[in-house]
Amino acid sequence: LPQHPAAPLATDDAFGVIFWWAVPHAEDDAARRAAAEATVEACRLRPPQLRALWTTADLSPEEVSGVELALQMVELPPGCYFNGASYVDVDGNERREHPALSARLEEIVAGYNVAVEAWNTAASAAAALP
């Protein structure tokens, strides 16, 4: 190893990579430099990928079933009743899903998206570092 490293690695607080070749002098320095740069670039730490926001379609069927089961224990909104097979509103419209199901699923997705947005903010900040 060299006894006196050249700049920019000459100070104690400098970090870097030193490539040392023992090759005949006749070889092309530009090719070695390109190979070294390609090696360093391949080893460079990449910033984390941004995560996609959740949608209700991303919820597992088990999770949706659990929410449906929990909603059966919750009082129905005014003007709705359950006839044993479906939910009926004041206009006589029937639906198989609980009237509050979609709103509750959106709340769950919004909770997941808080964590995703925090991750994406941190990942963007890490990507902006020098």
mmCIF file of N, CA and C in Angstrom:
data_model
loop_
_atom_site.group_PDB
_atom_site.id
_atom_site.type_symbol
_atom_site.label_atom_id
_atom_site.label_comp_id
_atom_site.label_asym_id
_atom_site.label_seq_id
_atom_site.Cartn_x
_atom_site.Cartn_y
_atom_site.Cartn_z
ATOM 1 N N LEU A 1 0.829 -1.178 0.000
ATOM 2 C CA LEU A 1 0.000 0.000 0.000
ATOM 3 C C LEU A 1 0.878 1.248 0.000
ATOM 4 N N PRO A 2 0.386 2.311 -0.562
ATOM 5 C CA PRO A 2 1.183 3.536 -0.593
ATOM 6 C C PRO A 2 1.374 4.096 0.814
ATOM 7 N N GLN A 3 2.542 4.639 1.066
ATOM 8 C CA GLN A 3 2.835 5.229 2.362
ATOM 9 C C GLN A 3 2.159 6.587 2.530
ATOM 10 N N HIS A 4 1.961 7.313 1.449
ATOM 11 C CA HIS A 4 1.373 8.646 1.491
ATOM 12 C C HIS A 4 0.265 8.726 0.439
ATOM 13 N N PRO A 5 -0.987 8.521 0.850
ATOM 14 C CA PRO A 5 -2.061 8.565 -0.143
ATOM 15 C C PRO A 5 -2.229 9.958 -0.733
ATOM 16 N N ALA A 6 -2.600 9.998 -1.964
ATOM 17 C CA ALA A 6 -2.788 11.279 -2.650
ATOM 18 C C ALA A 6 -4.162 11.846 -2.322
ATOM 19 N N ALA A 7 -4.327 13.114 -2.603
ATOM 20 C CA ALA A 7 -5.620 13.761 -2.422
ATOM 21 C C ALA A 7 -6.620 13.054 -3.321
ATOM 22 N N PRO A 8 -7.846 12.897 -3.002
ATOM 23 C CA PRO A 8 -8.585 13.444 -1.868
ATOM 24 C C PRO A 8 -8.581 12.544 -0.635
ATOM 25 N N LEU A 9 -7.792 11.448 -0.613
ATOM 26 C CA LEU A 9 -7.786 10.543 0.525
ATOM 27 C C LEU A 9 -6.646 10.817 1.502
ATOM 28 N N ALA A 10 -6.019 11.981 1.413
ATOM 29 C CA ALA A 10 -4.857 12.271 2.233
ATOM 30 C C ALA A 10 -5.221 12.674 3.653
ATOM 31 N N THR A 11 -6.447 13.078 3.913
ATOM 32 C CA THR A 11 -6.825 13.507 5.264
ATOM 33 C C THR A 11 -7.451 12.354 6.021
ATOM 34 N N ASP A 12 -7.495 12.467 7.352
ATOM 35 C CA ASP A 12 -8.031 11.400 8.192
ATOM 36 C C ASP A 12 -9.555 11.281 8.088
ATOM 37 N N ASP A 13 -10.230 12.359 7.716
ATOM 38 C CA ASP A 13 -11.684 12.318 7.660
ATOM 39 C C ASP A 13 -12.223 12.034 6.254
ATOM 40 N N ALA A 14 -11.360 11.680 5.331
ATOM 41 C CA ALA A 14 -11.791 11.405 3.959
ATOM 42 C C ALA A 14 -12.132 9.927 3.811
ATOM 43 N N PHE A 15 -13.144 9.669 3.027
ATOM 44 C CA PHE A 15 -13.545 8.301 2.730
ATOM 45 C C PHE A 15 -13.502 8.119 1.223
ATOM 46 N N GLY A 16 -13.198 6.933 0.789
ATOM 47 C CA GLY A 16 -13.157 6.687 -0.641
ATOM 48 C C GLY A 16 -12.730 5.273 -0.932
ATOM 49 N N VAL A 17 -12.458 5.022 -2.175
ATOM 50 C CA VAL A 17 -12.055 3.706 -2.640
ATOM 51 C C VAL A 17 -10.750 3.858 -3.404
ATOM 52 N N ILE A 18 -9.820 2.965 -3.126
ATOM 53 C CA ILE A 18 -8.553 2.965 -3.850
ATOM 54 C C ILE A 18 -8.479 1.679 -4.656
ATOM 55 N N PHE A 19 -8.217 1.802 -5.934
ATOM 56 C CA PHE A 19 -7.995 0.651 -6.792
ATOM 57 C C PHE A 19 -6.500 0.592 -7.096
ATOM 58 N N TRP A 20 -5.953 -0.573 -6.927
ATOM 59 C CA TRP A 20 -4.523 -0.741 -7.129
ATOM 60 C C TRP A 20 -4.327 -1.849 -8.154
ATOM 61 N N TRP A 21 -3.664 -1.538 -9.236
ATOM 62 C CA TRP A 21 -3.416 -2.514 -10.283
ATOM 63 C C TRP A 21 -1.920 -2.779 -10.399
ATOM 64 N N ALA A 22 -1.599 -4.013 -10.654
ATOM 65 C CA ALA A 22 -0.231 -4.385 -10.979
ATOM 66 C C ALA A 22 -0.254 -4.919 -12.408
ATOM 67 N N VAL A 23 -0.170 -3.998 -13.342
ATOM 68 C CA VAL A 23 -0.249 -4.349 -14.762
ATOM 69 C C VAL A 23 0.876 -3.644 -15.501
ATOM 70 N N PRO A 24 1.209 -4.157 -16.669
ATOM 71 C CA PRO A 24 2.231 -3.463 -17.460
ATOM 72 C C PRO A 24 1.775 -2.037 -17.794
ATOM 73 N N HIS A 25 2.703 -1.144 -17.901
ATOM 74 C CA HIS A 25 2.427 0.271 -18.144
ATOM 75 C C HIS A 25 1.790 0.512 -19.496
ATOM 76 N N ALA A 26 1.896 -0.401 -20.396
ATOM 77 C CA ALA A 26 1.407 -0.198 -21.750
ATOM 78 C C ALA A 26 -0.127 -0.294 -21.848
ATOM 79 N N GLU A 27 -0.764 -0.840 -20.821
ATOM 80 C CA GLU A 27 -2.221 -0.972 -20.888
ATOM 81 C C GLU A 27 -2.902 0.383 -20.842
ATOM 82 N N ASP A 28 -4.116 0.416 -21.331
ATOM 83 C CA ASP A 28 -4.895 1.640 -21.458
ATOM 84 C C ASP A 28 -5.428 2.097 -20.096
ATOM 85 N N ASP A 29 -5.010 3.280 -19.634
ATOM 86 C CA ASP A 29 -5.488 3.820 -18.368
ATOM 87 C C ASP A 29 -6.975 4.162 -18.416
ATOM 88 N N ALA A 30 -7.461 4.587 -19.560
ATOM 89 C CA ALA A 30 -8.873 4.954 -19.684
ATOM 90 C C ALA A 30 -9.769 3.729 -19.483
ATOM 91 N N ALA A 31 -9.354 2.575 -19.972
ATOM 92 C CA ALA A 31 -10.142 1.357 -19.805
ATOM 93 C C ALA A 31 -10.178 0.934 -18.341
ATOM 94 N N ARG A 32 -9.042 1.052 -17.646
ATOM 95 C CA ARG A 32 -9.014 0.731 -16.215
ATOM 96 C C ARG A 32 -9.887 1.687 -15.426
ATOM 97 N N ARG A 33 -9.816 2.967 -15.774
ATOM 98 C CA ARG A 33 -10.626 3.976 -15.084
ATOM 99 C C ARG A 33 -12.114 3.687 -15.298
ATOM 100 N N ALA A 34 -12.495 3.338 -16.526
ATOM 101 C CA ALA A 34 -13.897 3.025 -16.816
ATOM 102 C C ALA A 34 -14.348 1.782 -16.054
ATOM 103 N N ALA A 35 -13.474 0.774 -15.961
ATOM 104 C CA ALA A 35 -13.809 -0.440 -15.220
ATOM 105 C C ALA A 35 -13.971 -0.140 -13.733
ATOM 106 N N ALA A 36 -13.096 0.704 -13.189
ATOM 107 C CA ALA A 36 -13.199 1.071 -11.781
ATOM 108 C C ALA A 36 -14.475 1.860 -11.514
ATOM 109 N N GLU A 37 -14.801 2.797 -12.382
ATOM 110 C CA GLU A 37 -16.025 3.579 -12.206
ATOM 111 C C GLU A 37 -17.262 2.698 -12.305
ATOM 112 N N ALA A 38 -17.254 1.736 -13.224
ATOM 113 C CA ALA A 38 -18.389 0.821 -13.357
ATOM 114 C C ALA A 38 -18.534 -0.053 -12.115
ATOM 115 N N THR A 39 -17.418 -0.494 -11.547
ATOM 116 C CA THR A 39 -17.454 -1.311 -10.338
ATOM 117 C C THR A 39 -18.007 -0.518 -9.164
ATOM 118 N N VAL A 40 -17.528 0.710 -8.990
ATOM 119 C CA VAL A 40 -18.022 1.552 -7.892
ATOM 120 C C VAL A 40 -19.508 1.837 -8.073
ATOM 121 N N GLU A 41 -19.934 2.127 -9.274
ATOM 122 C CA GLU A 41 -21.349 2.418 -9.532
ATOM 123 C C GLU A 41 -22.216 1.203 -9.242
ATOM 124 N N ALA A 42 -21.730 0.002 -9.576
ATOM 125 C CA ALA A 42 -22.494 -1.218 -9.321
ATOM 126 C C ALA A 42 -22.631 -1.495 -7.825
ATOM 127 N N CYS A 43 -21.667 -1.040 -7.029
ATOM 128 C CA CYS A 43 -21.686 -1.277 -5.585
ATOM 129 C C CYS A 43 -22.371 -0.155 -4.802
ATOM 130 N N ARG A 44 -22.720 0.907 -5.473
ATOM 131 C CA ARG A 44 -23.302 2.074 -4.796
ATOM 132 C C ARG A 44 -24.659 1.725 -4.188
ATOM 133 N N LEU A 45 -24.870 2.189 -2.977
ATOM 134 C CA LEU A 45 -26.130 1.977 -2.288
ATOM 135 C C LEU A 45 -27.227 2.783 -2.979
ATOM 136 N N ARG A 46 -28.294 2.125 -3.336
ATOM 137 C CA ARG A 46 -29.405 2.777 -4.016
ATOM 138 C C ARG A 46 -30.433 3.251 -2.990
ATOM 139 N N PRO A 47 -31.095 4.365 -3.267
ATOM 140 C CA PRO A 47 -32.148 4.803 -2.336
ATOM 141 C C PRO A 47 -33.316 3.821 -2.391
ATOM 142 N N PRO A 48 -34.053 3.717 -1.290
ATOM 143 C CA PRO A 48 -35.185 2.782 -1.288
ATOM 144 C C PRO A 48 -36.267 3.216 -2.271
ATOM 145 N N GLN A 49 -36.986 2.252 -2.770
ATOM 146 C CA GLN A 49 -38.069 2.512 -3.720
ATOM 147 C C GLN A 49 -39.258 3.135 -2.986
ATOM 148 N N LEU A 50 -39.980 4.001 -3.675
ATOM 149 C CA LEU A 50 -41.208 4.546 -3.117
ATOM 150 C C LEU A 50 -42.282 3.468 -3.159
ATOM 151 N N ARG A 51 -43.132 3.472 -2.149
ATOM 152 C CA ARG A 51 -44.194 2.476 -2.069
ATOM 153 C C ARG A 51 -45.495 3.062 -2.606
ATOM 154 N N ALA A 52 -46.290 2.221 -3.215
ATOM 155 C CA ALA A 52 -47.581 2.649 -3.756
ATOM 156 C C ALA A 52 -48.593 2.804 -2.624
ATOM 157 N N LEU A 53 -49.477 3.775 -2.773
ATOM 158 C CA LEU A 53 -50.538 3.962 -1.789
ATOM 159 C C LEU A 53 -51.534 2.816 -1.882
ATOM 160 N N TRP A 54 -52.146 2.500 -0.745
ATOM 161 C CA TRP A 54 -53.123 1.423 -0.682
ATOM 162 C C TRP A 54 -54.449 1.881 -1.289
ATOM 163 N N THR A 55 -55.207 0.921 -1.780
ATOM 164 C CA THR A 55 -56.598 1.114 -2.166
ATOM 165 C C THR A 55 -57.412 0.014 -1.491
ATOM 166 N N THR A 56 -58.721 0.120 -1.548
ATOM 167 C CA THR A 56 -59.537 -0.928 -0.933
ATOM 168 C C THR A 56 -59.347 -2.266 -1.645
ATOM 169 N N ALA A 57 -58.947 -2.248 -2.897
ATOM 170 C CA ALA A 57 -58.684 -3.499 -3.623
ATOM 171 C C ALA A 57 -57.463 -4.230 -3.066
ATOM 172 N N ASP A 58 -56.568 -3.518 -2.368
ATOM 173 C CA ASP A 58 -55.369 -4.137 -1.802
ATOM 174 C C ASP A 58 -55.640 -4.865 -0.491
ATOM 175 N N LEU A 59 -56.803 -4.656 0.095
ATOM 176 C CA LEU A 59 -57.130 -5.334 1.351
ATOM 177 C C LEU A 59 -57.398 -6.805 1.075
ATOM 178 N N SER A 60 -56.947 -7.654 1.977
ATOM 179 C CA SER A 60 -57.139 -9.094 1.796
ATOM 180 C C SER A 60 -58.606 -9.456 2.041
ATOM 181 N N PRO A 61 -59.068 -10.534 1.431
ATOM 182 C CA PRO A 61 -60.453 -10.966 1.679
ATOM 183 C C PRO A 61 -60.713 -11.258 3.158
ATOM 184 N N GLU A 62 -59.690 -11.758 3.856
ATOM 185 C CA GLU A 62 -59.850 -12.033 5.281
ATOM 186 C C GLU A 62 -60.065 -10.739 6.062
ATOM 187 N N GLU A 63 -59.341 -9.699 5.675
ATOM 188 C CA GLU A 63 -59.482 -8.421 6.361
ATOM 189 C C GLU A 63 -60.865 -7.822 6.105
ATOM 190 N N VAL A 64 -61.332 -7.902 4.873
ATOM 191 C CA VAL A 64 -62.669 -7.397 4.543
ATOM 192 C C VAL A 64 -63.731 -8.190 5.304
ATOM 193 N N SER A 65 -63.568 -9.511 5.370
ATOM 194 C CA SER A 65 -64.522 -10.344 6.113
ATOM 195 C C SER A 65 -64.542 -9.974 7.585
ATOM 196 N N GLY A 66 -63.365 -9.699 8.142
ATOM 197 C CA GLY A 66 -63.295 -9.287 9.545
ATOM 198 C C GLY A 66 -64.015 -7.972 9.793
ATOM 199 N N VAL A 67 -63.889 -7.034 8.859
ATOM 200 C CA VAL A 67 -64.584 -5.750 8.991
ATOM 201 C C VAL A 67 -66.086 -5.963 8.862
ATOM 202 N N GLU A 68 -66.509 -6.800 7.914
ATOM 203 C CA GLU A 68 -67.938 -7.092 7.770
ATOM 204 C C GLU A 68 -68.505 -7.706 9.039
ATOM 205 N N LEU A 69 -67.754 -8.618 9.647
ATOM 206 C CA LEU A 69 -68.200 -9.254 10.880
ATOM 207 C C LEU A 69 -68.289 -8.231 12.016
ATOM 208 N N ALA A 70 -67.305 -7.356 12.106
ATOM 209 C CA ALA A 70 -67.327 -6.334 13.152
ATOM 210 C C ALA A 70 -68.483 -5.361 12.954
ATOM 211 N N LEU A 71 -68.817 -5.070 11.725
ATOM 212 C CA LEU A 71 -69.907 -4.131 11.455
ATOM 213 C C LEU A 71 -71.279 -4.722 11.792
ATOM 214 N N GLN A 72 -71.380 -6.043 11.839
ATOM 215 C CA GLN A 72 -72.642 -6.655 12.233
ATOM 216 C C GLN A 72 -72.995 -6.329 13.678
ATOM 217 N N MET A 73 -71.978 -6.009 14.478
ATOM 218 C CA MET A 73 -72.196 -5.683 15.883
ATOM 219 C C MET A 73 -72.480 -4.194 16.108
ATOM 220 N N VAL A 74 -72.354 -3.415 15.035
ATOM 221 C CA VAL A 74 -72.537 -1.967 15.131
ATOM 222 C C VAL A 74 -73.965 -1.619 14.731
ATOM 223 N N GLU A 75 -74.516 -0.637 15.403
ATOM 224 C CA GLU A 75 -75.876 -0.209 15.082
ATOM 225 C C GLU A 75 -75.934 0.344 13.663
ATOM 226 N N LEU A 76 -77.004 0.042 12.975
ATOM 227 C CA LEU A 76 -77.182 0.511 11.607
ATOM 228 C C LEU A 76 -77.495 2.004 11.594
ATOM 229 N N PRO A 77 -77.154 2.674 10.484
ATOM 230 C CA PRO A 77 -77.502 4.091 10.389
ATOM 231 C C PRO A 77 -79.031 4.268 10.381
ATOM 232 N N PRO A 78 -79.501 5.441 10.768
ATOM 233 C CA PRO A 78 -80.952 5.670 10.767
ATOM 234 C C PRO A 78 -81.531 5.455 9.360
ATOM 235 N N GLY A 79 -82.676 4.820 9.299
ATOM 236 C CA GLY A 79 -83.340 4.597 8.028
ATOM 237 C C GLY A 79 -82.943 3.302 7.359
ATOM 238 N N CYS A 80 -82.123 2.491 7.982
ATOM 239 C CA CYS A 80 -81.705 1.207 7.411
ATOM 240 C C CYS A 80 -82.084 0.087 8.371
ATOM 241 N N TYR A 81 -82.364 -1.073 7.806
ATOM 242 C CA TYR A 81 -82.587 -2.249 8.631
ATOM 243 C C TYR A 81 -82.077 -3.473 7.870
ATOM 244 N N PHE A 82 -81.893 -4.553 8.611
ATOM 245 C CA PHE A 82 -81.410 -5.802 8.036
ATOM 246 C C PHE A 82 -82.572 -6.781 8.030
ATOM 247 N N ASN A 83 -82.908 -7.334 6.882
ATOM 248 C CA ASN A 83 -84.050 -8.246 6.785
ATOM 249 C C ASN A 83 -83.653 -9.714 6.894
ATOM 250 N N GLY A 84 -82.419 -9.979 7.255
ATOM 251 C CA GLY A 84 -81.942 -11.348 7.388
ATOM 252 C C GLY A 84 -81.106 -11.791 6.206
ATOM 253 N N ALA A 85 -81.247 -11.118 5.061
ATOM 254 C CA ALA A 85 -80.468 -11.480 3.874
ATOM 255 C C ALA A 85 -79.730 -10.278 3.303
ATOM 256 N N SER A 86 -80.304 -9.095 3.474
ATOM 257 C CA SER A 86 -79.678 -7.895 2.920
ATOM 258 C C SER A 86 -80.070 -6.681 3.746
ATOM 259 N N TYR A 87 -79.388 -5.582 3.479
ATOM 260 C CA TYR A 87 -79.658 -4.320 4.151
ATOM 261 C C TYR A 87 -80.604 -3.511 3.281
ATOM 262 N N VAL A 88 -81.608 -2.928 3.895
ATOM 263 C CA VAL A 88 -82.620 -2.188 3.165
ATOM 264 C C VAL A 88 -82.634 -0.758 3.691
ATOM 265 N N ASP A 89 -82.651 0.221 2.762
ATOM 266 C CA ASP A 89 -82.721 1.618 3.185
ATOM 267 C C ASP A 89 -84.173 2.103 3.118
ATOM 268 N N VAL A 90 -84.410 3.369 3.460
ATOM 269 C CA VAL A 90 -85.771 3.905 3.527
ATOM 270 C C VAL A 90 -86.465 3.918 2.175
ATOM 271 N N ASP A 91 -85.697 3.914 1.094
ATOM 272 C CA ASP A 91 -86.286 3.904 -0.246
ATOM 273 C C ASP A 91 -86.564 2.492 -0.747
ATOM 274 N N GLY A 92 -86.257 1.498 0.055
ATOM 275 C CA GLY A 92 -86.495 0.114 -0.336
ATOM 276 C C GLY A 92 -85.360 -0.512 -1.135
ATOM 277 N N ASN A 93 -84.261 0.215 -1.304
ATOM 278 C CA ASN A 93 -83.103 -0.332 -2.022
ATOM 279 C C ASN A 93 -82.403 -1.362 -1.147
ATOM 280 N N GLU A 94 -82.133 -2.515 -1.716
ATOM 281 C CA GLU A 94 -81.459 -3.583 -0.981
ATOM 282 C C GLU A 94 -80.003 -3.681 -1.419
ATOM 283 N N ARG A 95 -79.185 -4.034 -0.463
ATOM 284 C CA ARG A 95 -77.763 -4.276 -0.758
ATOM 285 C C ARG A 95 -77.258 -5.356 0.181
ATOM 286 N N ARG A 96 -76.298 -6.125 -0.301
ATOM 287 C CA ARG A 96 -75.751 -7.219 0.507
ATOM 288 C C ARG A 96 -74.712 -6.704 1.505
ATOM 289 N N GLU A 97 -74.071 -5.593 1.181
ATOM 290 C CA GLU A 97 -73.026 -5.051 2.056
ATOM 291 C C GLU A 97 -73.630 -4.127 3.110
ATOM 292 N N HIS A 98 -72.976 -4.090 4.267
ATOM 293 C CA HIS A 98 -73.358 -3.162 5.327
ATOM 294 C C HIS A 98 -73.235 -1.738 4.798
ATOM 295 N N PRO A 99 -74.151 -0.838 5.136
ATOM 296 C CA PRO A 99 -74.084 0.528 4.620
ATOM 297 C C PRO A 99 -72.793 1.270 4.983
ATOM 298 N N ALA A 100 -72.150 0.900 6.077
ATOM 299 C CA ALA A 100 -70.928 1.580 6.500
ATOM 300 C C ALA A 100 -69.662 0.850 6.072
ATOM 301 N N LEU A 101 -69.789 -0.231 5.305
ATOM 302 C CA LEU A 101 -68.615 -1.036 4.951
ATOM 303 C C LEU A 101 -67.605 -0.243 4.138
ATOM 304 N N SER A 102 -68.046 0.401 3.082
ATOM 305 C CA SER A 102 -67.085 1.109 2.232
ATOM 306 C C SER A 102 -66.396 2.241 2.996
ATOM 307 N N ALA A 103 -67.126 2.950 3.846
ATOM 308 C CA ALA A 103 -66.511 4.024 4.639
ATOM 309 C C ALA A 103 -65.481 3.457 5.607
ATOM 310 N N ARG A 104 -65.796 2.321 6.236
ATOM 311 C CA ARG A 104 -64.851 1.705 7.188
ATOM 312 C C ARG A 104 -63.611 1.194 6.468
ATOM 313 N N LEU A 105 -63.784 0.618 5.284
ATOM 314 C CA LEU A 105 -62.624 0.151 4.517
ATOM 315 C C LEU A 105 -61.750 1.333 4.101
ATOM 316 N N GLU A 106 -62.364 2.448 3.734
ATOM 317 C CA GLU A 106 -61.595 3.651 3.381
ATOM 318 C C GLU A 106 -60.806 4.167 4.582
ATOM 319 N N GLU A 107 -61.385 4.081 5.785
ATOM 320 C CA GLU A 107 -60.665 4.488 6.994
ATOM 321 C C GLU A 107 -59.438 3.610 7.216
ATOM 322 N N ILE A 108 -59.591 2.314 7.013
ATOM 323 C CA ILE A 108 -58.467 1.384 7.193
ATOM 324 C C ILE A 108 -57.372 1.688 6.175
ATOM 325 N N VAL A 109 -57.763 1.895 4.924
ATOM 326 C CA VAL A 109 -56.798 2.210 3.875
ATOM 327 C C VAL A 109 -56.086 3.526 4.186
ATOM 328 N N ALA A 110 -56.824 4.510 4.685
ATOM 329 C CA ALA A 110 -56.205 5.792 5.049
ATOM 330 C C ALA A 110 -55.169 5.597 6.156
ATOM 331 N N GLY A 111 -55.451 4.701 7.101
ATOM 332 C CA GLY A 111 -54.468 4.397 8.142
ATOM 333 C C GLY A 111 -53.208 3.766 7.585
ATOM 334 N N TYR A 112 -53.365 2.841 6.649
ATOM 335 C CA TYR A 112 -52.202 2.241 5.999
ATOM 336 C C TYR A 112 -51.422 3.289 5.198
ATOM 337 N N ASN A 113 -52.140 4.186 4.555
ATOM 338 C CA ASN A 113 -51.481 5.174 3.715
ATOM 339 C C ASN A 113 -50.691 6.200 4.521
ATOM 340 N N VAL A 114 -51.042 6.404 5.783
ATOM 341 C CA VAL A 114 -50.235 7.286 6.635
ATOM 342 C C VAL A 114 -48.825 6.716 6.757
ATOM 343 N N ALA A 115 -48.741 5.401 6.994
ATOM 344 C CA ALA A 115 -47.428 4.756 7.103
ATOM 345 C C ALA A 115 -46.689 4.769 5.763
ATOM 346 N N VAL A 116 -47.407 4.560 4.669
ATOM 347 C CA VAL A 116 -46.783 4.567 3.343
ATOM 348 C C VAL A 116 -46.245 5.957 3.020
ATOM 349 N N GLU A 117 -47.027 6.990 3.329
ATOM 350 C CA GLU A 117 -46.575 8.354 3.058
ATOM 351 C C GLU A 117 -45.365 8.718 3.915
ATOM 352 N N ALA A 118 -45.329 8.236 5.158
ATOM 353 C CA ALA A 118 -44.154 8.469 6.005
ATOM 354 C C ALA A 118 -42.928 7.786 5.404
ATOM 355 N N TRP A 119 -43.094 6.554 4.923
ATOM 356 C CA TRP A 119 -41.995 5.837 4.268
ATOM 357 C C TRP A 119 -41.517 6.605 3.040
ATOM 358 N N ASN A 120 -42.465 7.030 2.209
ATOM 359 C CA ASN A 120 -42.105 7.728 0.976
ATOM 360 C C ASN A 120 -41.405 9.052 1.264
ATOM 361 N N THR A 121 -41.823 9.742 2.316
ATOM 362 C CA THR A 121 -41.157 10.992 2.696
ATOM 363 C C THR A 121 -39.717 10.714 3.122
ATOM 364 N N ALA A 122 -39.538 9.687 3.945
ATOM 365 C CA ALA A 122 -38.182 9.343 4.380
ATOM 366 C C ALA A 122 -37.325 8.848 3.211
ATOM 367 N N ALA A 123 -37.912 8.082 2.313
ATOM 368 C CA ALA A 123 -37.161 7.584 1.159
ATOM 369 C C ALA A 123 -36.775 8.731 0.230
ATOM 370 N N SER A 124 -37.667 9.690 0.052
ATOM 371 C CA SER A 124 -37.346 10.850 -0.789
ATOM 372 C C SER A 124 -36.245 11.694 -0.156
ATOM 373 N N ALA A 125 -36.292 11.831 1.168
ATOM 374 C CA ALA A 125 -35.239 12.573 1.862
ATOM 375 C C ALA A 125 -33.902 11.865 1.747
ATOM 376 N N ALA A 126 -33.923 10.527 1.841
ATOM 377 C CA ALA A 126 -32.675 9.752 1.709
ATOM 378 C C ALA A 126 -32.133 9.839 0.281
ATOM 379 N N ALA A 127 -33.019 9.857 -0.706
ATOM 380 C CA ALA A 127 -32.586 9.946 -2.090
ATOM 381 C C ALA A 127 -31.983 11.305 -2.402
ATOM 382 N N ALA A 128 -32.388 12.334 -1.657
ATOM 383 C CA ALA A 128 -31.877 13.678 -1.909
ATOM 384 C C ALA A 128 -30.513 13.925 -1.257
ATOM 385 N N LEU A 129 -30.073 12.995 -0.398
ATOM 386 C CA LEU A 129 -28.764 13.159 0.252
ATOM 387 C C LEU A 129 -27.657 13.059 -0.786
ATOM 388 N N PRO A 130 -26.568 13.769 -0.541
ATOM 389 C CA PRO A 130 -25.444 13.712 -1.510
ATOM 390 C C PRO A 130 -24.751 12.359 -1.509
#
